[in-house]
Short mmCIF file of N, CA, C and O in Angstrom, two decimals:
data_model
loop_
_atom_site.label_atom_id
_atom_site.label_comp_id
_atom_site.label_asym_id
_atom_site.label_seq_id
_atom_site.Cartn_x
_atom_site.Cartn_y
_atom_site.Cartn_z
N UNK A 18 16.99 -6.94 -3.48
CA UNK A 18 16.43 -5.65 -3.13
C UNK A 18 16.67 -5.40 -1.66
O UNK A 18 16.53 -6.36 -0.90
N UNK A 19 17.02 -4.19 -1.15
CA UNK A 19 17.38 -4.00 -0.12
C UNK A 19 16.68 -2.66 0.54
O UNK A 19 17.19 -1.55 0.51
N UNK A 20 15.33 -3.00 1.17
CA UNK A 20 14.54 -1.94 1.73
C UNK A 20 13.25 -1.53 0.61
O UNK A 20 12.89 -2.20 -0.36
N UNK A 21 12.72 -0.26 1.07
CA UNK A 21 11.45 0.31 0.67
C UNK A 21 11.57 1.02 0.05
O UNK A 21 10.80 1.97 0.20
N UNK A 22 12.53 1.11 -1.01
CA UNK A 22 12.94 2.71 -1.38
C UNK A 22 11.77 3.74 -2.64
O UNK A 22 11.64 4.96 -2.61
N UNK A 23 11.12 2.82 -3.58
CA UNK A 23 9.99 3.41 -3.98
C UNK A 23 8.88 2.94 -3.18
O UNK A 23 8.93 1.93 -2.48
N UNK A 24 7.84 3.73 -3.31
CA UNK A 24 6.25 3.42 -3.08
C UNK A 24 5.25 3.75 -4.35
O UNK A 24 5.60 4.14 -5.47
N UNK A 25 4.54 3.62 -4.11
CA UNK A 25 3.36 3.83 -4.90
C UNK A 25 1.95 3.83 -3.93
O UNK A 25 1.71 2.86 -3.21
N UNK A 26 1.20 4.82 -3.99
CA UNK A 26 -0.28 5.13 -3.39
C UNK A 26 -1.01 5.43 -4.36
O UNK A 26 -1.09 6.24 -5.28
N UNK A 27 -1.70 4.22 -3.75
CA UNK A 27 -3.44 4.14 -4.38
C UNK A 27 -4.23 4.73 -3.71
O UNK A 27 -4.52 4.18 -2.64
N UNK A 28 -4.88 5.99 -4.01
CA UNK A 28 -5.62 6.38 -3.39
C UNK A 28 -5.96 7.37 -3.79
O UNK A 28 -5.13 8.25 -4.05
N UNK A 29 -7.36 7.57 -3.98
CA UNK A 29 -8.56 8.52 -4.23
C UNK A 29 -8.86 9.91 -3.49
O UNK A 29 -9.69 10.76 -3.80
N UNK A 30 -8.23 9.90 -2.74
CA UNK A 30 -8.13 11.21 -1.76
C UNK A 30 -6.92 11.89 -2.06
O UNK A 30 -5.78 11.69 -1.66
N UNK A 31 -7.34 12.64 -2.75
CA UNK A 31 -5.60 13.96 -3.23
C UNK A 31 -5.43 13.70 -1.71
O UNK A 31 -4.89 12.75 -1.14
N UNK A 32 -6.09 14.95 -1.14
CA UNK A 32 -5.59 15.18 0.41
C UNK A 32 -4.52 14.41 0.82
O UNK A 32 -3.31 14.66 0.86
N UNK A 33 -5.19 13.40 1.12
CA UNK A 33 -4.27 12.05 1.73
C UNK A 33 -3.45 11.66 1.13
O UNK A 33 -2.53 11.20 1.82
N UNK A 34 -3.30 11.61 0.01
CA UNK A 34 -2.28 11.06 -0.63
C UNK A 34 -0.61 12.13 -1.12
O UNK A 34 0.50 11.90 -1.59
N UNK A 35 -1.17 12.95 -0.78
CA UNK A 35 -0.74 14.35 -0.59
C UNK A 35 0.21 14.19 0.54
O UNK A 35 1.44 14.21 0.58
N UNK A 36 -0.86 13.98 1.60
CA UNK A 36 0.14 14.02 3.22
C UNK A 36 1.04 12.99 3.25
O UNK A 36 2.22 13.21 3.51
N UNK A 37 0.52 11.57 2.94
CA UNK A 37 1.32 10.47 2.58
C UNK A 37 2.78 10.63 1.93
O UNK A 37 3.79 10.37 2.58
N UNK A 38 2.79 11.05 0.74
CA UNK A 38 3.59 11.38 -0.28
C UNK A 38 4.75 12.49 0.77
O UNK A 38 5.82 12.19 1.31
N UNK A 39 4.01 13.79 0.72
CA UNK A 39 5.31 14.61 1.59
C UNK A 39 6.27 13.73 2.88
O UNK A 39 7.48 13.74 3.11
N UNK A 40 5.34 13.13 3.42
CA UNK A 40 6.05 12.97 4.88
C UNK A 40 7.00 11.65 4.90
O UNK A 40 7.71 11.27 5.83
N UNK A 41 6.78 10.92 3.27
CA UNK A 41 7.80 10.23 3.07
C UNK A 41 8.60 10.30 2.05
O UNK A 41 9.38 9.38 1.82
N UNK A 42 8.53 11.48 1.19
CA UNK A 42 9.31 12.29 0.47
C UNK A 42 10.49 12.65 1.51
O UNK A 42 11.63 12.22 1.29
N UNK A 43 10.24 13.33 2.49
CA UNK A 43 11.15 14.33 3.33
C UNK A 43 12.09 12.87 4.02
O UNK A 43 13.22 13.18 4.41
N UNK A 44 11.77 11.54 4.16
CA UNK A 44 12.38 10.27 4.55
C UNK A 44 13.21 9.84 3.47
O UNK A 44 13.78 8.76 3.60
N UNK A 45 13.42 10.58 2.28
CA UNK A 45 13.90 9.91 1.43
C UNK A 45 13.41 8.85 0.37
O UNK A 45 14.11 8.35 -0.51
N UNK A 46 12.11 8.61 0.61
CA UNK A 46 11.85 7.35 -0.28
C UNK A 46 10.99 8.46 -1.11
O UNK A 46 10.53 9.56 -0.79
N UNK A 47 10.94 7.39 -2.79
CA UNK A 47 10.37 8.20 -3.55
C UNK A 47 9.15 7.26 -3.72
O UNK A 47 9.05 6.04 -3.65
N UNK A 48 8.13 8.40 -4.00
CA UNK A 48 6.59 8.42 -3.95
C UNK A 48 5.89 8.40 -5.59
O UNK A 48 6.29 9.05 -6.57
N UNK A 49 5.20 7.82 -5.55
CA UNK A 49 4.48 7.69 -7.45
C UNK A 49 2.55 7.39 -6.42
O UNK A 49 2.13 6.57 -5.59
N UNK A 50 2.04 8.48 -7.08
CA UNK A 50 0.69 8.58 -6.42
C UNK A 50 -0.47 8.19 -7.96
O UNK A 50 -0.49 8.78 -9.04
N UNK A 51 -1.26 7.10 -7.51
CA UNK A 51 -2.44 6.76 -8.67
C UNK A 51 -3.84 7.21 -7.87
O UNK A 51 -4.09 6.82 -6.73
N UNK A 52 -4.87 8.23 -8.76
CA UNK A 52 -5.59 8.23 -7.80
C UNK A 52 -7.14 7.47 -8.57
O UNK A 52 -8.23 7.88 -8.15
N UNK A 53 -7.11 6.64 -9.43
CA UNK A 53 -7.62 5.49 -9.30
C UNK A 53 -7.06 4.12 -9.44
O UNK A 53 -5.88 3.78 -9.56
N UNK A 54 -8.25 3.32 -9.39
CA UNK A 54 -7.91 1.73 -9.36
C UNK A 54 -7.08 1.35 -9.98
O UNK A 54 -6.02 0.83 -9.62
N UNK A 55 -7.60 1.65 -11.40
CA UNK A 55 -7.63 1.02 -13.00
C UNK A 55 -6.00 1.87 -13.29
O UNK A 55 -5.15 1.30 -13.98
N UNK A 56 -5.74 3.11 -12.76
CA UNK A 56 -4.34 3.61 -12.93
C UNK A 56 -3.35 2.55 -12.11
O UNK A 56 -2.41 2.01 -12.68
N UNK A 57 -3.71 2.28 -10.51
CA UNK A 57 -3.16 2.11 -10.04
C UNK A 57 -2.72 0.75 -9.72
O UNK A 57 -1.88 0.43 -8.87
N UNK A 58 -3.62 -0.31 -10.79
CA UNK A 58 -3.20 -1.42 -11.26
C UNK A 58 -2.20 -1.49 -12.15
O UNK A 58 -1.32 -2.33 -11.93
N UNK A 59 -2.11 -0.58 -13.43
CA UNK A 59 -1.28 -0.45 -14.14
C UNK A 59 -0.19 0.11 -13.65
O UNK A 59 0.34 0.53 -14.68
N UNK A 60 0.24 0.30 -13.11
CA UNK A 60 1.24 0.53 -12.38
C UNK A 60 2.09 0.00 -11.47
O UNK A 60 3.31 0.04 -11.34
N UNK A 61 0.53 -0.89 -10.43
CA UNK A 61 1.54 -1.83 -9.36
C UNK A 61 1.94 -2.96 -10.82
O UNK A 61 3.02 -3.55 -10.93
N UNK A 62 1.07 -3.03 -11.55
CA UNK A 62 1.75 -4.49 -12.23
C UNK A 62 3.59 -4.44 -13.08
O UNK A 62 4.36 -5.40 -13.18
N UNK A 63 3.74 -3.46 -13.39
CA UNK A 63 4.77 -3.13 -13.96
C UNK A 63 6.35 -3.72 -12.55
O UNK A 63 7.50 -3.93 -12.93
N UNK A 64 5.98 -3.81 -11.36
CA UNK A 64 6.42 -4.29 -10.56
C UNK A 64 7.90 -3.55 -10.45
O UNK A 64 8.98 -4.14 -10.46
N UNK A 65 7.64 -1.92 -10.33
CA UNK A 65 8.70 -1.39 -9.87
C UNK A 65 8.79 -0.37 -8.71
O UNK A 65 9.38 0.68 -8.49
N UNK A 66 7.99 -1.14 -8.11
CA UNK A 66 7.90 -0.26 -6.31
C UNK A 66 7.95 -1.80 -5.52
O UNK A 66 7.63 -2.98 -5.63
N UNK A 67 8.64 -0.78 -4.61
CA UNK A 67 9.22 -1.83 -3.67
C UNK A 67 7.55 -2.34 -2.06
O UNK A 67 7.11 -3.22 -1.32
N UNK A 68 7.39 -0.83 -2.57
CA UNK A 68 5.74 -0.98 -1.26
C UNK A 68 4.65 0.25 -2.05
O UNK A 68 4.78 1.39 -2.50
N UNK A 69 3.36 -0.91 -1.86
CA UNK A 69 2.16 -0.39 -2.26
C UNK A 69 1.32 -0.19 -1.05
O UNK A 69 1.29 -1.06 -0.18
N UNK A 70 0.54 1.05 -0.94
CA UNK A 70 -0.08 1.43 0.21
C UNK A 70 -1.33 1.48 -0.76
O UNK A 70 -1.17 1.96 -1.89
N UNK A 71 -2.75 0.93 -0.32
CA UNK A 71 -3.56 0.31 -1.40
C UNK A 71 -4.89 0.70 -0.56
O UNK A 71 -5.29 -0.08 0.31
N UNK A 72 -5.50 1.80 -0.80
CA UNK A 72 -6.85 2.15 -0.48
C UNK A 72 -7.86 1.05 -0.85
O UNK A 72 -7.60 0.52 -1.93
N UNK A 73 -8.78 0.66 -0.30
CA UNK A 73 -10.08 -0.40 -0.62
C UNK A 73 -10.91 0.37 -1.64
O UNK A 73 -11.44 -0.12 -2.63
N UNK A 74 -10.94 1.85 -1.20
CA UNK A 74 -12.25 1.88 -2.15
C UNK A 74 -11.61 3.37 -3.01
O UNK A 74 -11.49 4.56 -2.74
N UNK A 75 -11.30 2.50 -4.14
CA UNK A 75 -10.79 3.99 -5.48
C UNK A 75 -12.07 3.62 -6.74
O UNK A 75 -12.80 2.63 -6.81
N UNK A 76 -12.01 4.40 -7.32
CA UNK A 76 -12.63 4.63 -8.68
C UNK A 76 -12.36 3.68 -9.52
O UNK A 76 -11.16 3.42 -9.64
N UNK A 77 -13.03 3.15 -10.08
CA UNK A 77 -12.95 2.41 -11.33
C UNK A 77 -13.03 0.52 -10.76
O UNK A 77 -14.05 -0.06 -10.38
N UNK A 78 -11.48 -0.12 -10.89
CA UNK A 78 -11.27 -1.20 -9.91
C UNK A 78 -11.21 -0.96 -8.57
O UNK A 78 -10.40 -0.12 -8.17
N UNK A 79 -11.91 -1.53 -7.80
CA UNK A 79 -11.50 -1.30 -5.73
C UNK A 79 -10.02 -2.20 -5.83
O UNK A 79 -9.42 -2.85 -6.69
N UNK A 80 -9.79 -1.75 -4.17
CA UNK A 80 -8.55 -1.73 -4.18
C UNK A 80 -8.80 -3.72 -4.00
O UNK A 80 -7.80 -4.39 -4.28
N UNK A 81 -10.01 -4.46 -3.58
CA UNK A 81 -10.07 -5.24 -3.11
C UNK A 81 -9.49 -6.12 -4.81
O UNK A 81 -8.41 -6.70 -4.79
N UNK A 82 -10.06 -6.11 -5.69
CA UNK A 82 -9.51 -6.36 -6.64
C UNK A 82 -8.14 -5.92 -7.48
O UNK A 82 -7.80 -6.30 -8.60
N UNK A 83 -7.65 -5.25 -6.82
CA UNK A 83 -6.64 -5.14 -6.83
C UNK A 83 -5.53 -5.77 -6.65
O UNK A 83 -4.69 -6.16 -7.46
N UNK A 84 -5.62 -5.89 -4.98
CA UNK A 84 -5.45 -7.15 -4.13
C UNK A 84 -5.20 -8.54 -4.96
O UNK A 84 -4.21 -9.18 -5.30
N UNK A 85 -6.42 -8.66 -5.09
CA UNK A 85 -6.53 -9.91 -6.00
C UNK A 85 -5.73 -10.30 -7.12
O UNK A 85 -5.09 -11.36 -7.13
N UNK A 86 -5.74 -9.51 -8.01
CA UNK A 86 -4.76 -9.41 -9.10
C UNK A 86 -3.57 -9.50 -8.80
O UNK A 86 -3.10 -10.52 -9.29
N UNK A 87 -2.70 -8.80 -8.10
CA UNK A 87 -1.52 -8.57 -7.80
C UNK A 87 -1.00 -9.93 -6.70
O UNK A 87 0.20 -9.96 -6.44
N UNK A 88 -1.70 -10.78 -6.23
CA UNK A 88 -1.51 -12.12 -5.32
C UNK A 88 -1.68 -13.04 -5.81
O UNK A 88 -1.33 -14.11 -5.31
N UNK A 89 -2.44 -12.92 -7.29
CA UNK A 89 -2.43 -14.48 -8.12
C UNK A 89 -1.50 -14.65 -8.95
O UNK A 89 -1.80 -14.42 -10.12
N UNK A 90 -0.32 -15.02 -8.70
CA UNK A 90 0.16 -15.84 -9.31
C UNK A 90 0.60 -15.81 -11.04
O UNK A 90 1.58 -15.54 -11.74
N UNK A 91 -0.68 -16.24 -11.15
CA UNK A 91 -1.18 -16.46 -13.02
C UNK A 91 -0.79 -14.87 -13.31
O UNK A 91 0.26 -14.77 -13.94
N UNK A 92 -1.29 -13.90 -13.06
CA UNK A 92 -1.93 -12.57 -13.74
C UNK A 92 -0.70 -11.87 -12.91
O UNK A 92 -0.49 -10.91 -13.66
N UNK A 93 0.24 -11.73 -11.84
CA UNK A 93 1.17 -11.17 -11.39
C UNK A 93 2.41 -11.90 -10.92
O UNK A 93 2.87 -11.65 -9.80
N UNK A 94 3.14 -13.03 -11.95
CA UNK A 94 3.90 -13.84 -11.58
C UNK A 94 5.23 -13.50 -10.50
O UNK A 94 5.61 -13.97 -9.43
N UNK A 95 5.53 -12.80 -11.11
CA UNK A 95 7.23 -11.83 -10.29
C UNK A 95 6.76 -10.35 -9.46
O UNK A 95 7.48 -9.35 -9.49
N UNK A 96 5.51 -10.40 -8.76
CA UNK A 96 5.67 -9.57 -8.36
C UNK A 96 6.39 -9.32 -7.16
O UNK A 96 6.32 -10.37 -6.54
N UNK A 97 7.04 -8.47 -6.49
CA UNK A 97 7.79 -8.70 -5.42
C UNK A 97 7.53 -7.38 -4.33
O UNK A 97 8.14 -7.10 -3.30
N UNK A 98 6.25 -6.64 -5.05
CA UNK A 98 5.65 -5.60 -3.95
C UNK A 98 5.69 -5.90 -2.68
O UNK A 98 5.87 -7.10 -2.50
N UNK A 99 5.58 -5.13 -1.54
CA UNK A 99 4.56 -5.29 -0.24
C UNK A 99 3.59 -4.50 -0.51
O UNK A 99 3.66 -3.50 -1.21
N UNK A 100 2.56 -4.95 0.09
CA UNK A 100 1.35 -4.08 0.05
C UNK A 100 0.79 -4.07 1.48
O UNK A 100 0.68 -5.08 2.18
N UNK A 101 0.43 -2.70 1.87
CA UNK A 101 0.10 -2.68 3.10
C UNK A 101 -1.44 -2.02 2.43
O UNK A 101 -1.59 -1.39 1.38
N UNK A 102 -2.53 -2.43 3.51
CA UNK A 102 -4.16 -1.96 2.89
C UNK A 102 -3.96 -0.84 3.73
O UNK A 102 -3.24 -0.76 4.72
N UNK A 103 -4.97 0.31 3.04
CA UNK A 103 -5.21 1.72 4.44
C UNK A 103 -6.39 2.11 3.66
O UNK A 103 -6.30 2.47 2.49
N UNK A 104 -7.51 2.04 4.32
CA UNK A 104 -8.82 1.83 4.84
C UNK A 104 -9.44 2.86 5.71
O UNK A 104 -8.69 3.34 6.57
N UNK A 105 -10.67 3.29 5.66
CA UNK A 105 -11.41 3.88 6.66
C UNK A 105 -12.82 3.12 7.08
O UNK A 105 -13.52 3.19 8.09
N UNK A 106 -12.93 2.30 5.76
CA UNK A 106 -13.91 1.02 6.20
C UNK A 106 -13.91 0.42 7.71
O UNK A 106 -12.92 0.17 8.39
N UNK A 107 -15.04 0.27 7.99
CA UNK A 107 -14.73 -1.09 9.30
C UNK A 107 -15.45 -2.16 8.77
O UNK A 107 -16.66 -2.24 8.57
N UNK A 108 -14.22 -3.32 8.50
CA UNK A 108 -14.32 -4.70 8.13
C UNK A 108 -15.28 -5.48 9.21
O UNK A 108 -15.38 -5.30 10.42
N UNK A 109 -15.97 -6.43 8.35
CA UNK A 109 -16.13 -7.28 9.85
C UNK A 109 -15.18 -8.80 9.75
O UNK A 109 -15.03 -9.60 8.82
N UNK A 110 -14.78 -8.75 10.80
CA UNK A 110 -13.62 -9.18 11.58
C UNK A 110 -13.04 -10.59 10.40
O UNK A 110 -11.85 -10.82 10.19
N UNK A 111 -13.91 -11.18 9.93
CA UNK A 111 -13.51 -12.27 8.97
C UNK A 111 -12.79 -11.60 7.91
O UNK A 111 -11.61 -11.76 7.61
N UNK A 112 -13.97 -10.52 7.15
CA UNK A 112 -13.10 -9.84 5.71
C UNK A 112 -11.68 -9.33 6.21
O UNK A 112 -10.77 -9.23 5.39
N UNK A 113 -11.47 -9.00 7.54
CA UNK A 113 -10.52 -8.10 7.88
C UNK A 113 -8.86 -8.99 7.94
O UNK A 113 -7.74 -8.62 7.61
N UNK A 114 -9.36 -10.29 8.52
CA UNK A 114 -8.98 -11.32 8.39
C UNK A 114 -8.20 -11.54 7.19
O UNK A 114 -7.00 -11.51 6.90
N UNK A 115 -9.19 -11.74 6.64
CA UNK A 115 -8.84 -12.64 4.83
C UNK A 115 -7.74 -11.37 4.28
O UNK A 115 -6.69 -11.67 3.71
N UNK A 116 -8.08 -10.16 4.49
CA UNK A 116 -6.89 -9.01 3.74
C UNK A 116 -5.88 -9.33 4.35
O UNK A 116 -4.75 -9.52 3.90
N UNK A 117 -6.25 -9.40 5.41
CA UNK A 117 -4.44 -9.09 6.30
C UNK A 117 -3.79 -10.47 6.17
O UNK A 117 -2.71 -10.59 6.75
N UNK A 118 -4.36 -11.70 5.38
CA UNK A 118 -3.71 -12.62 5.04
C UNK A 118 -3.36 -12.40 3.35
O UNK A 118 -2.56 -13.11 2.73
N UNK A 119 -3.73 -11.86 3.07
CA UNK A 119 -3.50 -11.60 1.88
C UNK A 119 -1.95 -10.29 1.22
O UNK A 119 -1.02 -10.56 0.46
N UNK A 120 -2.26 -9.10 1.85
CA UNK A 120 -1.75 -8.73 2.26
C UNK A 120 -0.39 -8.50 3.46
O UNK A 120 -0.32 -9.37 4.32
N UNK A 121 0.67 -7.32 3.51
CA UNK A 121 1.72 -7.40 4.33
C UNK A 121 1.56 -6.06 5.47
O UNK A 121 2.47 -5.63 6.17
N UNK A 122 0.20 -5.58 5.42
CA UNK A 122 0.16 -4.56 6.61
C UNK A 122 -1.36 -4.51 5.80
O UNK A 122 -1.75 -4.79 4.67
N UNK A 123 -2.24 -3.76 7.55
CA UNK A 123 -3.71 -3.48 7.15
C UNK A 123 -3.74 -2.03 7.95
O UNK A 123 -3.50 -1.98 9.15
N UNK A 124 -4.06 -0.82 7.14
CA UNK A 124 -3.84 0.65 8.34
C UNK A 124 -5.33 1.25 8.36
O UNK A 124 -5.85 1.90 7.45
N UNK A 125 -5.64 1.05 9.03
CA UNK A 125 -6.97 1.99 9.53
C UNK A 125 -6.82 3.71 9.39
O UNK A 125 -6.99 4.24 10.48
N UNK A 126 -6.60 4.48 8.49
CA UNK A 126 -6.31 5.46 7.67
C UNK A 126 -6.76 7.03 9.10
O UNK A 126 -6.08 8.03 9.32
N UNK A 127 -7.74 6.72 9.59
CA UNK A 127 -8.12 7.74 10.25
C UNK A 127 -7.34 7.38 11.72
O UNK A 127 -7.00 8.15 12.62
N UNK A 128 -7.24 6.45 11.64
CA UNK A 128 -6.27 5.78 13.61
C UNK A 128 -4.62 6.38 12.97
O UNK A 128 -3.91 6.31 13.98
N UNK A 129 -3.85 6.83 11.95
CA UNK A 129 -2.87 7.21 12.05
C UNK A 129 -2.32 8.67 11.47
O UNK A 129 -3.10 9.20 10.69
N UNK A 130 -1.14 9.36 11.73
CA UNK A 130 -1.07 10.28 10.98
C UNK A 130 0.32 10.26 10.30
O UNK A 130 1.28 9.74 10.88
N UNK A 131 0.42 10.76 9.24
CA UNK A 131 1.20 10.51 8.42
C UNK A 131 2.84 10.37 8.76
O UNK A 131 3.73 9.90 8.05
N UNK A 132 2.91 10.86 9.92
CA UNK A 132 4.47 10.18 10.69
C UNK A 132 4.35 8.63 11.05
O UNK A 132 5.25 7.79 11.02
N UNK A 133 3.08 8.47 11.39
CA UNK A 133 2.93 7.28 12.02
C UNK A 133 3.55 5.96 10.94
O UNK A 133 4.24 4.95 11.02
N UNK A 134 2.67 6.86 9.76
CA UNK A 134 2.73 5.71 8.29
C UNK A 134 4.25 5.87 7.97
O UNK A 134 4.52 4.84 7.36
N UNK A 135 5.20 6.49 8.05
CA UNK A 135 6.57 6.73 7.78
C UNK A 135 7.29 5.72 8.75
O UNK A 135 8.21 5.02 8.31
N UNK A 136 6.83 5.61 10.24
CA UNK A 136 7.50 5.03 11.61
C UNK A 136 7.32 3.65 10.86
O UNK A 136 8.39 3.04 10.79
N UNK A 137 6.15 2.95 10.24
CA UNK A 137 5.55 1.56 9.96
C UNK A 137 6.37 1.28 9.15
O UNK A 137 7.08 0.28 9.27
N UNK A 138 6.46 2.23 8.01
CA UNK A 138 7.07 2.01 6.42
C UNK A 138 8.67 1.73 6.79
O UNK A 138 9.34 0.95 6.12
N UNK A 139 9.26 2.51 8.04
CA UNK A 139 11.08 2.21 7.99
C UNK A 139 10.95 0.62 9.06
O UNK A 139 11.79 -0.27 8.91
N UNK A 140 9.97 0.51 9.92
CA UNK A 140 9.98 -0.54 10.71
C UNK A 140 9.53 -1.87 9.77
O UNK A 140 9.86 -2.96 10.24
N UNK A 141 8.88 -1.89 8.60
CA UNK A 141 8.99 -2.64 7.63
C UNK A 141 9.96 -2.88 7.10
O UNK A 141 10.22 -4.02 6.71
N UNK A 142 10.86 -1.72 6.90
CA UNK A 142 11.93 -1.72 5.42
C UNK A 142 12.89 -2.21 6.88
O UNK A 142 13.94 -2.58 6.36
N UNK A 143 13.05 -2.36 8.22
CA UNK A 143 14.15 -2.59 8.65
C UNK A 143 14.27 -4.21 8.80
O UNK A 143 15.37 -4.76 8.76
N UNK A 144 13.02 -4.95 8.99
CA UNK A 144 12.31 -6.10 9.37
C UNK A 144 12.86 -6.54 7.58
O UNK A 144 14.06 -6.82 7.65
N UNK A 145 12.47 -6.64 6.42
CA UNK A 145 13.22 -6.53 5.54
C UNK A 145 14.45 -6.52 5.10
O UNK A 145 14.62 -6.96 3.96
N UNK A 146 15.29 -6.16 5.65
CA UNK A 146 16.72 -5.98 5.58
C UNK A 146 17.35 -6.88 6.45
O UNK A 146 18.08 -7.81 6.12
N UNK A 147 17.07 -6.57 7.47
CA UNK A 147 17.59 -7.87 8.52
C UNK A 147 16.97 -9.33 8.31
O UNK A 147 17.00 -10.21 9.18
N UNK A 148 16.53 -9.44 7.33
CA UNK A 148 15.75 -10.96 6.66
C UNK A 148 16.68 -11.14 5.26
O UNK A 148 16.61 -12.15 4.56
N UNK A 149 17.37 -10.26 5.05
CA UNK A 149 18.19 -9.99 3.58
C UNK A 149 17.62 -10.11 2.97
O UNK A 149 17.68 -11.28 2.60
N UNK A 150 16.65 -9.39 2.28
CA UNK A 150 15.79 -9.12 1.09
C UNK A 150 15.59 -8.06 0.83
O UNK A 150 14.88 -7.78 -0.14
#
C-alpha cells in the first residue's frame, strides 16, 4: 500500500464530519463518513481504508472501544488501518497517554481546522511512503 488514499470518519457530528470530508475530498483522497460507533466498527473492520479518524465519543460503541477492537489482534487480525483519535475531551494525561500508544495520531478537534487535518493526513501519508509501505 502506498499512502492514505481512502479514509473513513467516525464521527457523530454531521457538521464536522462534513468539513473533514470536503477539505479532503478537494486533496484527492476519498472519504466514507459513519456517524455512529456500531456503523463505524463495521466498517473499519472490513479493513478497506487506508486511515481512520476516530471520534471518542459516537453513539452506540465509543470510539474508545473501538480502539480496542480494531488493536487486538484476535478480533482484527490483518488490519492495516492508521487511526488517528480527534477528540474534544480533555484526557487526563495518563488516558491520553495510553490512546496515543495505542493509536497513530491523537487531534484535539477544536485546536485544528480542517486544512490543518489535511496538512497532518499528507505529512502522514508522506512519512508512510518514504518507510515503503
Amino acid at each position: 500500500m502506498a499512502g492514505l488514499k481512502t479514509i473513513l470518519c467516525i464521527e457523530d457530528e454531521h457538521f464536522i464530519s462534513e468539513l473533514y470530508a470536503r477539505a479532503l475530498r478537494q486533496e484527492g483522497y476519498e472519504v466514507t463518513i459513519m456517524l455512529s460507533g456500531d456503523d463505524g466498527l463495521v466498517a473499519a473492520k472490513t479493513d478497506r481504508f487506508d486511515l481512520i479518524l476516530l471520534d471518542l465519543m459516537t453513539p452506540g460503541i465509543t470510539g474508545m472501544e473501538i480502539l480496542s477492537v480494531l488493536k487486538d489482534p484476535k478480533q482484527t487480525p490483518k488490519l492495516h488501518s492508521k487511526i488517528i483519535i480527534t477528540t474534544n475531551l480533555d484526557q487526563e494525561e495518563s488516558m491520553r497517554e495510553e490512546l496515543e500508544k495505542k493509536a497513530d495520531g491523537y487531534l484535539i478537534k477544536a485546536e485544528i481546522t480542517p486544512k490543518q487535518l489535511v496538512a497532518i493526513v499528507k505529512q502522514m501519508e508522506e512519512q508512510i511512503t518514504n518507510l515503503g509501505g
